[in-house]
mmCIF file with all atom_site columns, C-alpha atoms in Angstrom:
data_model
loop_
_atom_site.group_PDB
_atom_site.id
_atom_site.type_symbol
_atom_site.label_atom_id
_atom_site.label_alt_id
_atom_site.label_comp_id
_atom_site.label_asym_id
_atom_site.label_entity_id
_atom_site.label_seq_id
_atom_site.pdbx_PDB_ins_code
_atom_site.Cartn_x
_atom_site.Cartn_y
_atom_site.Cartn_z
_atom_site.occupancy
_atom_site.B_iso_or_equiv
_atom_site.pdbx_formal_charge
_atom_site.auth_seq_id
_atom_site.auth_comp_id
_atom_site.auth_asym_id
_atom_site.auth_atom_id
_atom_site.pdbx_PDB_model_num
ATOM 1   C CA . GLN A 1 1   ? -201.360 72.535  111.786 1.00 68.00 ? 1   GLN A CA 1
ATOM 2   C CA . VAL A 1 2   ? -200.219 75.632  110.288 1.00 73.00 ? 2   VAL A CA 1
ATOM 3   C CA . PRO A 1 3   ? -203.510 78.008  109.391 1.00 85.00 ? 3   PRO A CA 1
ATOM 4   C CA . LEU A 1 4   ? -202.449 79.637  106.328 1.00 90.00 ? 4   LEU A CA 1
ATOM 5   C CA . VAL A 1 5   ? -199.223 77.751  103.198 1.00 91.00 ? 5   VAL A CA 1
ATOM 6   C CA . GLU A 1 6   ? -198.466 79.844  100.449 1.00 93.00 ? 6   GLU A CA 1
ATOM 7   C CA . SER A 1 7   ? -197.531 78.432  96.943  1.00 93.00 ? 7   SER A CA 1
ATOM 8   C CA . GLY A 1 8   ? -196.903 79.601  93.812  1.00 95.00 ? 8   GLY A CA 1
ATOM 9   C CA . GLY A 1 9   ? -193.691 82.326  92.995  1.00 93.00 ? 9   GLY A CA 1
ATOM 10  C CA . GLY A 1 10  ? -190.824 82.575  91.146  1.00 97.00 ? 10  GLY A CA 1
ATOM 11  C CA . LEU A 1 11  ? -188.639 84.849  88.069  1.00 97.00 ? 11  LEU A CA 1
ATOM 12  C CA . VAL A 1 12  ? -190.479 85.856  85.290  1.00 98.00 ? 12  VAL A CA 1
ATOM 13  C CA . GLN A 1 13  ? -190.582 88.233  82.788  1.00 98.00 ? 13  GLN A CA 1
ATOM 14  C CA . PRO A 1 14  ? -192.025 91.324  82.439  1.00 98.00 ? 14  PRO A CA 1
ATOM 15  C CA . GLY A 1 15  ? -195.259 90.635  80.888  1.00 98.00 ? 15  GLY A CA 1
ATOM 16  C CA . GLY A 1 16  ? -195.286 87.453  81.723  1.00 98.00 ? 16  GLY A CA 1
ATOM 17  C CA . SER A 1 17  ? -198.655 86.109  84.113  1.00 98.00 ? 17  SER A CA 1
ATOM 18  C CA . LEU A 1 18  ? -197.816 83.322  88.017  1.00 98.00 ? 18  LEU A CA 1
ATOM 19  C CA . ARG A 1 19  ? -200.692 83.068  90.545  1.00 98.00 ? 19  ARG A CA 1
ATOM 20  C CA . LEU A 1 20  ? -200.024 82.270  94.285  1.00 98.00 ? 20  LEU A CA 1
ATOM 21  C CA . SER A 1 21  ? -202.212 80.317  96.080  1.00 97.00 ? 21  SER A CA 1
ATOM 22  C CA . CYS A 1 22  ? -203.492 79.773  99.701  1.00 95.00 ? 22  CYS A CA 1
ATOM 23  C CA . LYS A 1 23  ? -204.644 76.867  101.071 1.00 93.00 ? 23  LYS A CA 1
ATOM 24  C CA . LEU A 1 24  ? -206.531 77.941  104.042 1.00 90.00 ? 24  LEU A CA 1
ATOM 25  C CA . SER A 1 25  ? -207.244 75.721  107.192 1.00 83.00 ? 25  SER A CA 1
ATOM 26  C CA . GLY A 1 26  ? -208.917 75.178  110.823 1.00 81.00 ? 26  GLY A CA 1
ATOM 27  C CA . ASN A 1 27  ? -211.334 78.262  112.236 1.00 79.00 ? 27  ASN A CA 1
ATOM 28  C CA . ILE A 1 28  ? -210.696 80.344  109.026 1.00 78.00 ? 28  ILE A CA 1
ATOM 29  C CA . ARG A 1 29  ? -211.152 78.082  105.985 1.00 78.00 ? 29  ARG A CA 1
ATOM 30  C CA . ARG A 1 30  ? -214.792 77.415  106.910 1.00 76.00 ? 30  ARG A CA 1
ATOM 31  C CA . ALA A 1 31  ? -215.455 81.763  105.923 1.00 77.00 ? 31  ALA A CA 1
ATOM 32  C CA . GLY A 1 32  ? -211.898 81.869  103.592 1.00 85.00 ? 32  GLY A CA 1
ATOM 33  C CA . SER A 1 33  ? -211.602 85.494  103.604 1.00 91.00 ? 33  SER A CA 1
ATOM 34  C CA . VAL A 1 34  ? -209.033 86.380  102.800 1.00 95.00 ? 34  VAL A CA 1
ATOM 35  C CA . ALA A 1 35  ? -206.455 89.155  101.669 1.00 96.00 ? 35  ALA A CA 1
ATOM 36  C CA . TRP A 1 36  ? -202.570 89.399  100.290 1.00 97.00 ? 36  TRP A CA 1
ATOM 37  C CA . TYR A 1 37  ? -200.788 91.790  100.579 1.00 98.00 ? 37  TYR A CA 1
ATOM 38  C CA . ARG A 1 38  ? -197.323 91.628  99.638  1.00 98.00 ? 38  ARG A CA 1
ATOM 39  C CA . GLN A 1 39  ? -194.191 94.546  100.051 1.00 98.00 ? 39  GLN A CA 1
ATOM 40  C CA . ALA A 1 40  ? -191.222 95.560  98.444  1.00 96.00 ? 40  ALA A CA 1
ATOM 41  C CA . PRO A 1 41  ? -187.399 96.591  99.903  1.00 92.00 ? 41  PRO A CA 1
ATOM 42  C CA . GLY A 1 42  ? -187.250 99.597  101.259 1.00 93.00 ? 42  GLY A CA 1
ATOM 43  C CA . LYS A 1 43  ? -191.642 100.328 100.412 1.00 95.00 ? 43  LYS A CA 1
ATOM 44  C CA . GLU A 1 44  ? -194.251 99.998  102.999 1.00 96.00 ? 44  GLU A CA 1
ATOM 45  C CA . ARG A 1 45  ? -196.401 97.073  102.258 1.00 96.00 ? 45  ARG A CA 1
ATOM 46  C CA . GLU A 1 46  ? -199.491 96.798  100.565 1.00 96.00 ? 46  GLU A CA 1
ATOM 47  C CA . LEU A 1 47  ? -202.943 95.774  100.095 1.00 97.00 ? 47  LEU A CA 1
ATOM 48  C CA . VAL A 1 48  ? -203.009 93.729  96.855  1.00 98.00 ? 48  VAL A CA 1
ATOM 49  C CA . ALA A 1 49  ? -206.185 91.761  96.373  1.00 98.00 ? 49  ALA A CA 1
ATOM 50  C CA . GLY A 1 50  ? -209.340 90.306  98.635  1.00 97.00 ? 50  GLY A CA 1
ATOM 51  C CA . ILE A 1 51  ? -212.122 88.705  98.951  1.00 96.00 ? 51  ILE A CA 1
ATOM 52  C CA . SER A 1 52  ? -214.483 88.512  101.681 1.00 94.00 ? 52  SER A CA 1
ATOM 53  C CA . ALA A 1 53  ? -216.807 85.866  103.315 1.00 89.00 ? 53  ALA A CA 1
ATOM 54  C CA . THR A 1 54  ? -219.133 87.673  101.917 1.00 90.00 ? 54  THR A CA 1
ATOM 55  C CA . ASN A 1 55  ? -217.217 87.373  98.301  1.00 91.00 ? 55  ASN A CA 1
ATOM 56  C CA . SER A 1 56  ? -216.733 90.960  98.144  1.00 95.00 ? 56  SER A CA 1
ATOM 57  C CA . VAL A 1 57  ? -213.469 92.011  96.164  1.00 96.00 ? 57  VAL A CA 1
ATOM 58  C CA . VAL A 1 58  ? -210.928 94.336  96.521  1.00 97.00 ? 58  VAL A CA 1
ATOM 59  C CA . TYR A 1 59  ? -208.363 95.068  94.585  1.00 97.00 ? 59  TYR A CA 1
ATOM 60  C CA . GLY A 1 60  ? -205.031 97.173  95.122  1.00 97.00 ? 60  GLY A CA 1
ATOM 61  C CA . ASP A 1 61  ? -205.312 100.846 92.495  1.00 96.00 ? 61  ASP A CA 1
ATOM 62  C CA . SER A 1 62  ? -201.913 99.378  90.932  1.00 96.00 ? 62  SER A CA 1
ATOM 63  C CA . VAL A 1 63  ? -203.079 95.794  89.849  1.00 98.00 ? 63  VAL A CA 1
ATOM 64  C CA . LEU A 1 64  ? -206.884 96.246  88.623  1.00 97.00 ? 64  LEU A CA 1
ATOM 65  C CA . GLY A 1 65  ? -207.344 94.810  85.931  1.00 97.00 ? 65  GLY A CA 1
ATOM 66  C CA . ARG A 1 66  ? -204.002 92.420  85.893  1.00 98.00 ? 66  ARG A CA 1
ATOM 67  C CA . PHE A 1 67  ? -204.743 90.096  88.423  1.00 98.00 ? 67  PHE A CA 1
ATOM 68  C CA . THR A 1 68  ? -207.690 88.094  89.789  1.00 98.00 ? 68  THR A CA 1
ATOM 69  C CA . ILE A 1 69  ? -208.025 86.974  93.408  1.00 97.00 ? 69  ILE A CA 1
ATOM 70  C CA . SER A 1 70  ? -210.314 83.419  93.869  1.00 95.00 ? 70  SER A CA 1
ATOM 71  C CA . ARG A 1 71  ? -212.410 81.018  96.179  1.00 93.00 ? 71  ARG A CA 1
ATOM 72  C CA . ASP A 1 72  ? -212.427 77.733  95.814  1.00 90.00 ? 72  ASP A CA 1
ATOM 73  C CA . ILE A 1 73  ? -214.164 76.634  99.504  1.00 84.00 ? 73  ILE A CA 1
ATOM 74  C CA . ALA A 1 74  ? -213.974 72.825  99.639  1.00 78.00 ? 74  ALA A CA 1
ATOM 75  C CA . GLU A 1 75  ? -215.949 70.318  102.239 1.00 74.00 ? 75  GLU A CA 1
ATOM 76  C CA . TYR A 1 76  ? -212.024 69.362  103.398 1.00 74.00 ? 76  TYR A CA 1
ATOM 77  C CA . ALA A 1 77  ? -209.646 72.228  102.254 1.00 79.00 ? 77  ALA A CA 1
ATOM 78  C CA . THR A 1 78  ? -210.325 75.979  101.162 1.00 91.00 ? 78  THR A CA 1
ATOM 79  C CA . THR A 1 79  ? -208.576 77.902  98.378  1.00 94.00 ? 79  THR A CA 1
ATOM 80  C CA . VAL A 1 80  ? -207.395 81.100  98.035  1.00 96.00 ? 80  VAL A CA 1
ATOM 81  C CA . GLU A 1 81  ? -205.901 81.946  94.929  1.00 97.00 ? 81  GLU A CA 1
ATOM 82  C CA . LEU A 1 82  ? -204.032 84.920  93.412  1.00 98.00 ? 82  LEU A CA 1
ATOM 83  C CA . GLN A 1 83  ? -203.464 85.070  89.198  1.00 98.00 ? 83  GLN A CA 1
ATOM 84  C CA . MET A 1 84  ? -200.872 87.826  88.132  1.00 98.00 ? 84  MET A CA 1
ATOM 85  C CA . ASN A 1 85  ? -201.601 88.868  84.599  1.00 98.00 ? 85  ASN A CA 1
ATOM 86  C CA . ALA A 1 86  ? -198.588 91.019  82.380  1.00 98.00 ? 86  ALA A CA 1
ATOM 87  C CA . LEU A 1 87  ? -197.061 91.472  85.680  1.00 98.00 ? 87  LEU A CA 1
ATOM 88  C CA . LYS A 1 88  ? -194.117 93.714  86.271  1.00 97.00 ? 88  LYS A CA 1
ATOM 89  C CA . SER A 1 89  ? -190.950 95.076  88.026  1.00 97.00 ? 89  SER A CA 1
ATOM 90  C CA . GLU A 1 90  ? -192.730 97.136  90.195  1.00 96.00 ? 90  GLU A CA 1
ATOM 91  C CA . ASP A 1 91  ? -194.589 94.607  91.306  1.00 98.00 ? 91  ASP A CA 1
ATOM 92  C CA . THR A 1 92  ? -191.533 92.369  92.380  1.00 98.00 ? 92  THR A CA 1
ATOM 93  C CA . ALA A 1 93  ? -191.823 91.836  95.987  1.00 98.00 ? 93  ALA A CA 1
ATOM 94  C CA . VAL A 1 94  ? -192.559 88.852  98.902  1.00 97.00 ? 94  VAL A CA 1
ATOM 95  C CA . TYR A 1 95  ? -196.313 88.432  98.450  1.00 98.00 ? 95  TYR A CA 1
ATOM 96  C CA . TYR A 1 96  ? -198.317 87.508  101.454 1.00 97.00 ? 96  TYR A CA 1
ATOM 97  C CA . CYS A 1 97  ? -201.910 85.961  102.082 1.00 96.00 ? 97  CYS A CA 1
ATOM 98  C CA . ASN A 1 98  ? -203.432 86.999  105.483 1.00 96.00 ? 98  ASN A CA 1
ATOM 99  C CA . ALA A 1 99  ? -206.428 86.642  107.558 1.00 94.00 ? 99  ALA A CA 1
ATOM 100 C CA . PRO A 1 100 ? -208.952 86.583  108.366 1.00 92.00 ? 100 PRO A CA 1
ATOM 101 C CA . TYR A 1 101 ? -209.732 89.480  105.944 1.00 93.00 ? 101 TYR A CA 1
ATOM 102 C CA . HIS A 1 102 ? -212.549 92.682  106.188 1.00 92.00 ? 102 HIS A CA 1
ATOM 103 C CA . ILE A 1 103 ? -212.750 95.192  103.744 1.00 92.00 ? 103 ILE A CA 1
ATOM 104 C CA . GLY A 1 104 ? -211.361 98.115  105.078 1.00 91.00 ? 104 GLY A CA 1
ATOM 105 C CA . GLY A 1 105 ? -210.333 96.265  108.361 1.00 92.00 ? 105 GLY A CA 1
ATOM 106 C CA . PRO A 1 106 ? -206.578 95.490  109.597 1.00 94.00 ? 106 PRO A CA 1
ATOM 107 C CA . PRO A 1 107 ? -204.487 93.163  108.510 1.00 94.00 ? 107 PRO A CA 1
ATOM 108 C CA . GLY A 1 108 ? -206.211 89.502  110.133 1.00 92.00 ? 108 GLY A CA 1
ATOM 109 C CA . GLU A 1 109 ? -204.564 87.763  113.019 1.00 92.00 ? 109 GLU A CA 1
ATOM 110 C CA . TYR A 1 110 ? -202.112 84.949  110.638 1.00 92.00 ? 110 TYR A CA 1
ATOM 111 C CA . TRP A 1 111 ? -199.709 85.370  107.589 1.00 94.00 ? 111 TRP A CA 1
ATOM 112 C CA . GLY A 1 112 ? -199.151 83.044  105.516 1.00 93.00 ? 112 GLY A CA 1
ATOM 113 C CA . GLN A 1 113 ? -194.802 81.773  105.177 1.00 93.00 ? 113 GLN A CA 1
ATOM 114 C CA . GLY A 1 114 ? -194.743 84.911  102.655 1.00 95.00 ? 114 GLY A CA 1
ATOM 115 C CA . THR A 1 115 ? -193.386 83.949  99.137  1.00 96.00 ? 115 THR A CA 1
ATOM 116 C CA . GLN A 1 116 ? -190.810 85.714  96.687  1.00 97.00 ? 116 GLN A CA 1
ATOM 117 C CA . VAL A 1 117 ? -191.700 86.666  93.244  1.00 98.00 ? 117 VAL A CA 1
ATOM 118 C CA . THR A 1 118 ? -189.167 89.106  90.683  1.00 98.00 ? 118 THR A CA 1
ATOM 119 C CA . VAL A 1 119 ? -190.320 90.483  87.613  1.00 98.00 ? 119 VAL A CA 1
ATOM 120 C CA . SER A 1 120 ? -187.342 90.309  85.686  1.00 96.00 ? 120 SER A CA 1
ATOM 121 C CA . SER A 1 121 ? -185.622 90.603  82.114  1.00 95.00 ? 121 SER A CA 1
#
């Protein structure tokens, strides 16, 4: 069973919204600590947002006030979503969910398959 499965993404016009979803399974599901990273062509990977096991939330400076990370822990599934509003062309990138997430720490062991977000008119 794949630990992290992403969905969402796509093409949206500037100013629009998208929602990404990351479904967790296996041992990492219970803690539900997940970060979203993104990488644009020719740029380094950057942290977009993260939510820890204790529900602390961190956002990258470039998305603060526009993106929201949330988590739903259920008995058989944990899902972490990234709501992206007021999208800009510079938000165009491949977005990856990653777990487990520890604030200030390096990326976790598990990565999603990545989903493309393109912001263009």
